[in-house]
Amino acid sequence: MAPTFEVLHSAAGPSAALRVTMPALNDTVHCESDAAVCWRGNIQLEGKAQGGLLASLFRSVVGGESFFVQTWRATGPTAGTVNEVILAPEEPGGIVVVTVNHGEDMLLVAGAYLANEPAVNVETDVQFKNVITSVVSQTGLFVLRARGRGKLAIHGHGALKTVELAPGESLAVDNGHVVAWSARTNMRVGAAASSIVSSFTSGEGFACFFTGPGFVVYSTHKPPTQVSSSSKAAKANNGPVGNCIAVLVVLLFVVVFVGVFGTIAYLAITGQLENNTSGGGGRSHRSGRIGSRHSHYHEDF
């Protein structure tokens, strides 16, 4: 059996939580650091740098996610016991659960990741081919790419809505409201109205235009422009552990670079000196032989 994902909606507002149930032995789920609200049953928690130090550092610095990822694993089923954990993002908002399929990657804006099954790999990606689009659409140059097969939970500000697009079907979303979309879905950025003047005088400005097939997840509210220092993204990027590891990794790169460069420079300099020395010795030896022949010539006469 696989873990089950259930979105719990709050009656007091748009805030939501995610219930993950792990009924079988070794059922596992990965989630964002500090996302757990409560848990019960025979489950075990681990924290690790998923994908290695460099991948975790890259995901933390440019992907808006935490350096460490939580891993919850069921240690065994027990009669009458429910193995479950309740997860929630630090910022209030909605949650949707989507299914990632092989060959159909998903792209998420930074900070939208909440939880995933182990068969889904979440890594940082760079939109090199769409630099202008990524900036104007406010999706960011650095996004998260989910690939594999399994369930993926994402969150955003306000309520979230998933729209399935048939081949050739289009959807326009105001920039800043996009949370996730299929990698195969065509996205472009343009003026929201028929003219640039109307686009800006109406207050809409630019919009993202998606063309199917695929699906798009958008939020009813834009993220706040100012993020408090206690937010998850701030803790991920500025936390003491993350900072220490980042400094150590940078120092390691500097030491390796200086060592390699210094070794190459040393070998180049010593090799040049040896060549000069051997070349000078050869010329002296030849000069000595020429001088010797001249001496014999004078003695004969």
PDB file of C-alpha atoms in Angstrom, residues 18-238:
ATOM      1  CA  LEU A  18      -2.376  17.822   4.773  1.00  0.00           C
ATOM      2  CA  ARG A  19      -3.020  14.467   6.424  1.00  0.00           C
ATOM      3  CA  VAL A  20      -0.632  11.719   5.302  1.00  0.00           C
ATOM      4  CA  THR A  21      -1.552   8.182   6.338  1.00  0.00           C
ATOM      5  CA  MET A  22       1.038   5.389   6.153  1.00  0.00           C
ATOM      6  CA  PRO A  23      -0.761   2.075   6.776  1.00  0.00           C
ATOM      7  CA  ALA A  24       1.959  -0.378   5.692  1.00  0.00           C
ATOM      8  CA  LEU A  25       5.451  -1.099   6.957  1.00  0.00           C
ATOM      9  CA  ASN A  26       8.115   1.210   5.457  1.00  0.00           C
ATOM     10  CA  ASP A  27       5.554   3.545   3.895  1.00  0.00           C
ATOM     11  CA  THR A  28       7.519   6.764   3.446  1.00  0.00           C
ATOM     12  CA  VAL A  29       6.840  10.405   2.693  1.00  0.00           C
ATOM     13  CA  HIS A  30       9.189  13.372   2.291  1.00  0.00           C
ATOM     14  CA  CYS A  31       8.155  16.879   3.271  1.00  0.00           C
ATOM     15  CA  GLU A  32       9.422  20.389   3.802  1.00  0.00           C
ATOM     16  CA  SER A  33      11.389  21.039   6.988  1.00  0.00           C
ATOM     17  CA  ASP A  34       9.312  22.117  10.002  1.00  0.00           C
ATOM     18  CA  ALA A  35       6.071  21.211   8.201  1.00  0.00           C
ATOM     19  CA  ALA A  36       4.831  18.680  10.773  1.00  0.00           C
ATOM     20  CA  VAL A  37       1.979  19.810  13.032  1.00  0.00           C
ATOM     21  CA  CYS A  38       1.247  16.557  14.875  1.00  0.00           C
ATOM     22  CA  TRP A  39       1.635  12.810  14.362  1.00  0.00           C
ATOM     23  CA  ARG A  40       0.723   9.477  15.897  1.00  0.00           C
ATOM     24  CA  GLY A  41       1.243   5.759  15.468  1.00  0.00           C
ATOM     25  CA  ASN A  42       4.340   3.765  14.616  1.00  0.00           C
ATOM     26  CA  ILE A  43       6.199   6.299  12.492  1.00  0.00           C
ATOM     27  CA  GLN A  44       9.764   7.554  12.619  1.00  0.00           C
ATOM     28  CA  LEU A  45      11.167  10.966  11.690  1.00  0.00           C
ATOM     29  CA  GLU A  46      14.514  11.641  10.026  1.00  0.00           C
ATOM     30  CA  GLY A  47      16.067  14.844   8.734  1.00  0.00           C
ATOM     31  CA  LYS A  48      18.592  14.781   5.931  1.00  0.00           C
ATOM     32  CA  ALA A  49      20.066  16.794   3.084  1.00  0.00           C
ATOM     33  CA  GLN A  50      18.190  15.161   0.237  1.00  0.00           C
ATOM     34  CA  GLY A  51      20.264  14.745  -2.915  1.00  0.00           C
ATOM     35  CA  GLY A  52      23.553  15.599  -1.195  1.00  0.00           C
ATOM     36  CA  LEU A  53      25.105  18.787   0.152  1.00  0.00           C
ATOM     37  CA  LEU A  54      25.426  20.625  -3.157  1.00  0.00           C
ATOM     38  CA  ALA A  55      21.883  19.822  -4.308  1.00  0.00           C
ATOM     39  CA  SER A  56      20.471  20.813  -0.912  1.00  0.00           C
ATOM     40  CA  LEU A  57      22.485  24.034  -0.877  1.00  0.00           C
ATOM     41  CA  PHE A  58      21.319  24.930  -4.384  1.00  0.00           C
ATOM     42  CA  ARG A  59      17.698  24.121  -3.487  1.00  0.00           C
ATOM     43  CA  SER A  60      17.931  26.227  -0.327  1.00  0.00           C
ATOM     44  CA  VAL A  61      19.690  29.280  -1.763  1.00  0.00           C
ATOM     45  CA  VAL A  62      17.892  29.658  -5.095  1.00  0.00           C
ATOM     46  CA  GLY A  63      14.896  27.331  -4.773  1.00  0.00           C
ATOM     47  CA  GLY A  64      13.336  28.923  -1.713  1.00  0.00           C
ATOM     48  CA  GLU A  65      13.177  25.615   0.162  1.00  0.00           C
ATOM     49  CA  SER A  66      14.837  24.426   3.347  1.00  0.00           C
ATOM     50  CA  PHE A  67      18.294  22.869   3.348  1.00  0.00           C
ATOM     51  CA  PHE A  68      17.101  19.758   5.193  1.00  0.00           C
ATOM     52  CA  VAL A  69      14.061  17.661   4.270  1.00  0.00           C
ATOM     53  CA  GLN A  70      11.915  15.636   6.657  1.00  0.00           C
ATOM     54  CA  THR A  71      11.394  11.927   6.012  1.00  0.00           C
ATOM     55  CA  TRP A  72       8.558  10.114   7.774  1.00  0.00           C
ATOM     56  CA  ARG A  73       8.569   6.307   7.682  1.00  0.00           C
ATOM     57  CA  ALA A  74       6.142   3.759   9.122  1.00  0.00           C
ATOM     58  CA  THR A  75       7.947   1.302  11.395  1.00  0.00           C
ATOM     59  CA  GLY A  76       5.106  -1.189  11.388  1.00  0.00           C
ATOM     60  CA  PRO A  77       1.318  -1.554  11.425  1.00  0.00           C
ATOM     61  CA  THR A  78      -0.407  -2.195  14.740  1.00  0.00           C
ATOM     62  CA  ALA A  79      -4.017  -3.223  15.216  1.00  0.00           C
ATOM     63  CA  GLY A  80      -6.082  -0.252  16.300  1.00  0.00           C
ATOM     64  CA  THR A  81      -3.258   2.225  15.591  1.00  0.00           C
ATOM     65  CA  VAL A  82      -3.272   4.801  12.813  1.00  0.00           C
ATOM     66  CA  ASN A  83       0.062   5.888  11.377  1.00  0.00           C
ATOM     67  CA  GLU A  84      -0.394   9.468  10.266  1.00  0.00           C
ATOM     68  CA  VAL A  85       1.221  12.881  10.276  1.00  0.00           C
ATOM     69  CA  ILE A  86      -0.450  16.261   9.783  1.00  0.00           C
ATOM     70  CA  LEU A  87       1.565  18.693   7.662  1.00  0.00           C
ATOM     71  CA  ALA A  88       1.018  22.378   6.995  1.00  0.00           C
ATOM     72  CA  PRO A  89       2.998  25.209   5.389  1.00  0.00           C
ATOM     73  CA  GLU A  90       4.108  28.013   7.670  1.00  0.00           C
ATOM     74  CA  GLU A  91       2.323  30.655   5.618  1.00  0.00           C
ATOM     75  CA  PRO A  92      -1.487  30.229   5.598  1.00  0.00           C
ATOM     76  CA  GLY A  93      -3.021  29.229   2.297  1.00  0.00           C
ATOM     77  CA  GLY A  94      -4.364  26.373   0.237  1.00  0.00           C
ATOM     78  CA  ILE A  95      -2.977  22.926  -0.595  1.00  0.00           C
ATOM     79  CA  VAL A  96      -3.555  20.720  -3.620  1.00  0.00           C
ATOM     80  CA  VAL A  97      -2.351  17.192  -4.306  1.00  0.00           C
ATOM     81  CA  VAL A  98      -1.372  16.363  -7.878  1.00  0.00           C
ATOM     82  CA  THR A  99      -0.098  13.173  -9.477  1.00  0.00           C
ATOM     83  CA  VAL A 100       3.238  13.290 -11.260  1.00  0.00           C
ATOM     84  CA  ASN A 101       3.595  10.798 -14.113  1.00  0.00           C
ATOM     85  CA  HIS A 102       6.659   9.492 -15.905  1.00  0.00           C
ATOM     86  CA  GLY A 103       7.556  11.712 -18.828  1.00  0.00           C
ATOM     87  CA  GLU A 104       5.389  14.601 -17.619  1.00  0.00           C
ATOM     88  CA  ASP A 105       7.437  16.796 -15.308  1.00  0.00           C
ATOM     89  CA  MET A 106       5.910  19.529 -13.197  1.00  0.00           C
ATOM     90  CA  LEU A 107       7.325  22.985 -12.532  1.00  0.00           C
ATOM     91  CA  LEU A 108       6.707  24.756  -9.219  1.00  0.00           C
ATOM     92  CA  VAL A 109       7.484  28.296  -8.178  1.00  0.00           C
ATOM     93  CA  ALA A 110      10.020  28.606  -5.381  1.00  0.00           C
ATOM     94  CA  GLY A 111       8.497  27.912  -1.978  1.00  0.00           C
ATOM     95  CA  ALA A 112       5.465  25.967  -3.278  1.00  0.00           C
ATOM     96  CA  TYR A 113       6.716  22.496  -2.302  1.00  0.00           C
ATOM     97  CA  LEU A 114       5.156  20.770   0.720  1.00  0.00           C
ATOM     98  CA  ALA A 115       5.418  16.953   0.472  1.00  0.00           C
ATOM     99  CA  ASN A 116       5.970  14.088  -1.958  1.00  0.00           C
ATOM    100  CA  GLU A 117       6.166  10.334  -2.246  1.00  0.00           C
ATOM    101  CA  PRO A 118       9.687   8.861  -2.521  1.00  0.00           C
ATOM    102  CA  ALA A 119       9.209   7.977  -6.208  1.00  0.00           C
ATOM    103  CA  VAL A 120       8.877  11.686  -7.005  1.00  0.00           C
ATOM    104  CA  ASN A 121      12.156  13.578  -7.248  1.00  0.00           C
ATOM    105  CA  VAL A 122      12.057  17.325  -6.566  1.00  0.00           C
ATOM    106  CA  GLU A 123      15.069  19.363  -7.666  1.00  0.00           C
ATOM    107  CA  THR A 124      15.944  22.938  -8.552  1.00  0.00           C
ATOM    108  CA  ASP A 125      15.800  23.899 -12.217  1.00  0.00           C
ATOM    109  CA  VAL A 126      16.801  27.031 -14.128  1.00  0.00           C
ATOM    110  CA  GLN A 127      14.616  28.526 -16.870  1.00  0.00           C
ATOM    111  CA  PHE A 128      17.496  29.487 -19.146  1.00  0.00           C
ATOM    112  CA  LYS A 129      15.347  29.316 -22.283  1.00  0.00           C
ATOM    113  CA  ASN A 130      12.685  31.629 -20.854  1.00  0.00           C
ATOM    114  CA  VAL A 131      14.608  34.235 -18.877  1.00  0.00           C
ATOM    115  CA  ILE A 132      12.355  37.158 -19.825  1.00  0.00           C
ATOM    116  CA  THR A 133       9.210  35.073 -19.331  1.00  0.00           C
ATOM    117  CA  SER A 134      10.350  33.897 -15.904  1.00  0.00           C
ATOM    118  CA  VAL A 135      11.023  37.457 -14.748  1.00  0.00           C
ATOM    119  CA  VAL A 136       7.870  39.097 -16.130  1.00  0.00           C
ATOM    120  CA  SER A 137       5.591  36.223 -15.077  1.00  0.00           C
ATOM    121  CA  GLN A 138       7.035  36.388 -11.534  1.00  0.00           C
ATOM    122  CA  THR A 139       7.526  32.617 -11.558  1.00  0.00           C
ATOM    123  CA  GLY A 140      11.243  33.229 -11.070  1.00  0.00           C
ATOM    124  CA  LEU A 141      14.355  32.213 -12.958  1.00  0.00           C
ATOM    125  CA  PHE A 142      14.849  29.338 -10.508  1.00  0.00           C
ATOM    126  CA  VAL A 143      11.949  26.907 -10.142  1.00  0.00           C
ATOM    127  CA  LEU A 144      11.419  23.430  -8.737  1.00  0.00           C
ATOM    128  CA  ARG A 145      11.055  20.510 -11.132  1.00  0.00           C
ATOM    129  CA  ALA A 146       9.197  17.385  -9.998  1.00  0.00           C
ATOM    130  CA  ARG A 147       9.702  14.194 -11.994  1.00  0.00           C
ATOM    131  CA  GLY A 148       8.985  10.519 -11.495  1.00  0.00           C
ATOM    132  CA  ARG A 149       5.677   8.938 -10.551  1.00  0.00           C
ATOM    133  CA  GLY A 150       3.594   9.549  -7.445  1.00  0.00           C
ATOM    134  CA  LYS A 151       1.749  12.139  -5.398  1.00  0.00           C
ATOM    135  CA  LEU A 152       3.014  15.659  -4.831  1.00  0.00           C
ATOM    136  CA  ALA A 153       1.519  18.224  -2.430  1.00  0.00           C
ATOM    137  CA  ILE A 154       1.990  21.909  -3.197  1.00  0.00           C
ATOM    138  CA  HIS A 155       0.762  25.029  -1.442  1.00  0.00           C
ATOM    139  CA  GLY A 156       0.199  28.691  -2.182  1.00  0.00           C
ATOM    140  CA  HIS A 157      -1.388  31.840  -0.789  1.00  0.00           C
ATOM    141  CA  GLY A 158      -5.162  31.913  -0.679  1.00  0.00           C
ATOM    142  CA  ALA A 159      -7.169  29.101  -2.238  1.00  0.00           C
ATOM    143  CA  LEU A 160      -5.631  26.943  -4.980  1.00  0.00           C
ATOM    144  CA  LYS A 161      -7.335  25.843  -8.162  1.00  0.00           C
ATOM    145  CA  THR A 162      -6.189  23.203 -10.665  1.00  0.00           C
ATOM    146  CA  VAL A 163      -7.263  23.618 -14.298  1.00  0.00           C
ATOM    147  CA  GLU A 164      -6.876  20.805 -16.837  1.00  0.00           C
ATOM    148  CA  LEU A 165      -6.159  22.038 -20.358  1.00  0.00           C
ATOM    149  CA  ALA A 166      -7.040  20.010 -23.440  1.00  0.00           C
ATOM    150  CA  PRO A 167      -4.742  20.192 -26.483  1.00  0.00           C
ATOM    151  CA  GLY A 168      -5.024  23.701 -27.907  1.00  0.00           C
ATOM    152  CA  GLU A 169      -7.072  25.013 -24.974  1.00  0.00           C
ATOM    153  CA  SER A 170      -5.796  28.248 -23.412  1.00  0.00           C
ATOM    154  CA  LEU A 171      -5.869  29.844 -19.983  1.00  0.00           C
ATOM    155  CA  ALA A 172      -4.701  33.316 -18.950  1.00  0.00           C
ATOM    156  CA  VAL A 173      -3.470  33.823 -15.374  1.00  0.00           C
ATOM    157  CA  ASP A 174      -2.431  37.143 -13.889  1.00  0.00           C
ATOM    158  CA  ASN A 175       1.291  37.159 -13.187  1.00  0.00           C
ATOM    159  CA  GLY A 176       2.081  36.418  -9.565  1.00  0.00           C
ATOM    160  CA  HIS A 177      -0.824  33.971  -9.207  1.00  0.00           C
ATOM    161  CA  VAL A 178       0.878  31.018 -10.933  1.00  0.00           C
ATOM    162  CA  VAL A 179       1.877  28.236  -8.519  1.00  0.00           C
ATOM    163  CA  ALA A 180       2.630  25.208 -10.732  1.00  0.00           C
ATOM    164  CA  TRP A 181       2.191  23.958 -14.290  1.00  0.00           C
ATOM    165  CA  SER A 182       3.006  21.010 -16.523  1.00  0.00           C
ATOM    166  CA  ALA A 183       6.407  21.226 -18.163  1.00  0.00           C
ATOM    167  CA  ARG A 184       4.850  20.255 -21.504  1.00  0.00           C
ATOM    168  CA  THR A 185       2.320  23.102 -21.312  1.00  0.00           C
ATOM    169  CA  ASN A 186       3.300  26.075 -23.439  1.00  0.00           C
ATOM    170  CA  MET A 187       3.597  29.298 -21.445  1.00  0.00           C
ATOM    171  CA  ARG A 188       4.132  32.800 -22.753  1.00  0.00           C
ATOM    172  CA  VAL A 189       3.816  36.266 -21.234  1.00  0.00           C
ATOM    173  CA  GLY A 190       1.927  39.151 -22.779  1.00  0.00           C
ATOM    174  CA  ALA A 191      -0.151  42.218 -22.037  1.00  0.00           C
ATOM    175  CA  ALA A 192      -3.329  41.409 -20.123  1.00  0.00           C
ATOM    176  CA  ALA A 193      -5.435  43.760 -22.286  1.00  0.00           C
ATOM    177  CA  SER A 194      -5.487  44.437 -26.004  1.00  0.00           C
ATOM    178  CA  SER A 195      -3.023  47.311 -25.588  1.00  0.00           C
ATOM    179  CA  ILE A 196      -0.141  48.123 -23.266  1.00  0.00           C
ATOM    180  CA  VAL A 197      -1.871  51.299 -22.084  1.00  0.00           C
ATOM    181  CA  SER A 198      -5.074  49.476 -21.140  1.00  0.00           C
ATOM    182  CA  SER A 199      -3.075  46.702 -19.485  1.00  0.00           C
ATOM    183  CA  PHE A 200      -1.399  49.092 -17.089  1.00  0.00           C
ATOM    184  CA  THR A 201      -4.266  51.538 -16.569  1.00  0.00           C
ATOM    185  CA  SER A 202      -6.501  48.586 -15.641  1.00  0.00           C
ATOM    186  CA  GLY A 203      -3.978  47.509 -13.018  1.00  0.00           C
ATOM    187  CA  GLU A 204      -3.447  44.044 -14.508  1.00  0.00           C
ATOM    188  CA  GLY A 205      -0.230  44.681 -16.414  1.00  0.00           C
ATOM    189  CA  PHE A 206       1.125  41.386 -17.749  1.00  0.00           C
ATOM    190  CA  ALA A 207      -0.466  37.946 -17.720  1.00  0.00           C
ATOM    191  CA  CYS A 208       0.696  34.371 -18.302  1.00  0.00           C
ATOM    192  CA  PHE A 209      -0.943  32.567 -21.219  1.00  0.00           C
ATOM    193  CA  PHE A 210      -0.925  28.758 -21.060  1.00  0.00           C
ATOM    194  CA  THR A 211      -1.821  26.446 -23.932  1.00  0.00           C
ATOM    195  CA  GLY A 212      -2.587  22.760 -23.373  1.00  0.00           C
ATOM    196  CA  PRO A 213      -2.245  19.909 -23.097  1.00  0.00           C
ATOM    197  CA  GLY A 214      -1.422  19.856 -19.408  1.00  0.00           C
ATOM    198  CA  PHE A 215      -2.654  21.553 -16.277  1.00  0.00           C
ATOM    199  CA  VAL A 216      -2.062  24.751 -14.342  1.00  0.00           C
ATOM    200  CA  VAL A 217      -2.342  25.449 -10.618  1.00  0.00           C
ATOM    201  CA  TYR A 218      -3.031  29.041  -9.628  1.00  0.00           C
ATOM    202  CA  SER A 219      -3.709  30.814  -6.337  1.00  0.00           C
ATOM    203  CA  THR A 220      -6.406  33.348  -5.525  1.00  0.00           C
ATOM    204  CA  HIS A 221      -3.906  35.625  -3.762  1.00  0.00           C
ATOM    205  CA  LYS A 222      -0.421  36.785  -4.591  1.00  0.00           C
ATOM    206  CA  PRO A 223       2.397  36.089  -2.129  1.00  0.00           C
ATOM    207  CA  PRO A 224       3.206  38.993   0.199  1.00  0.00           C
ATOM    208  CA  THR A 225       5.955  41.221  -1.131  1.00  0.00           C
ATOM    209  CA  GLN A 226       7.653  41.375   2.246  1.00  0.00           C
ATOM    210  CA  VAL A 227       8.408  38.070   3.930  1.00  0.00           C
ATOM    211  CA  SER A 228       8.942  38.109   7.674  1.00  0.00           C
ATOM    212  CA  SER A 229      12.245  36.915   9.070  1.00  0.00           C
ATOM    213  CA  SER A 230      10.439  34.052  10.772  1.00  0.00           C
ATOM    214  CA  SER A 231       9.096  32.616   7.525  1.00  0.00           C
ATOM    215  CA  LYS A 232      10.203  29.218   6.327  1.00  0.00           C
ATOM    216  CA  ALA A 233      12.101  30.609   3.361  1.00  0.00           C
ATOM    217  CA  ALA A 234      14.016  32.995   5.595  1.00  0.00           C
ATOM    218  CA  LYS A 235      14.856  30.214   8.032  1.00  0.00           C
ATOM    219  CA  ALA A 236      15.922  27.982   5.181  1.00  0.00           C
ATOM    220  CA  ASN A 237      18.289  30.550   3.731  1.00  0.00           C
ATOM    221  CA  ASN A 238      19.417  32.372   6.884  1.00  0.00           C
TER     222      ASN A 238
END
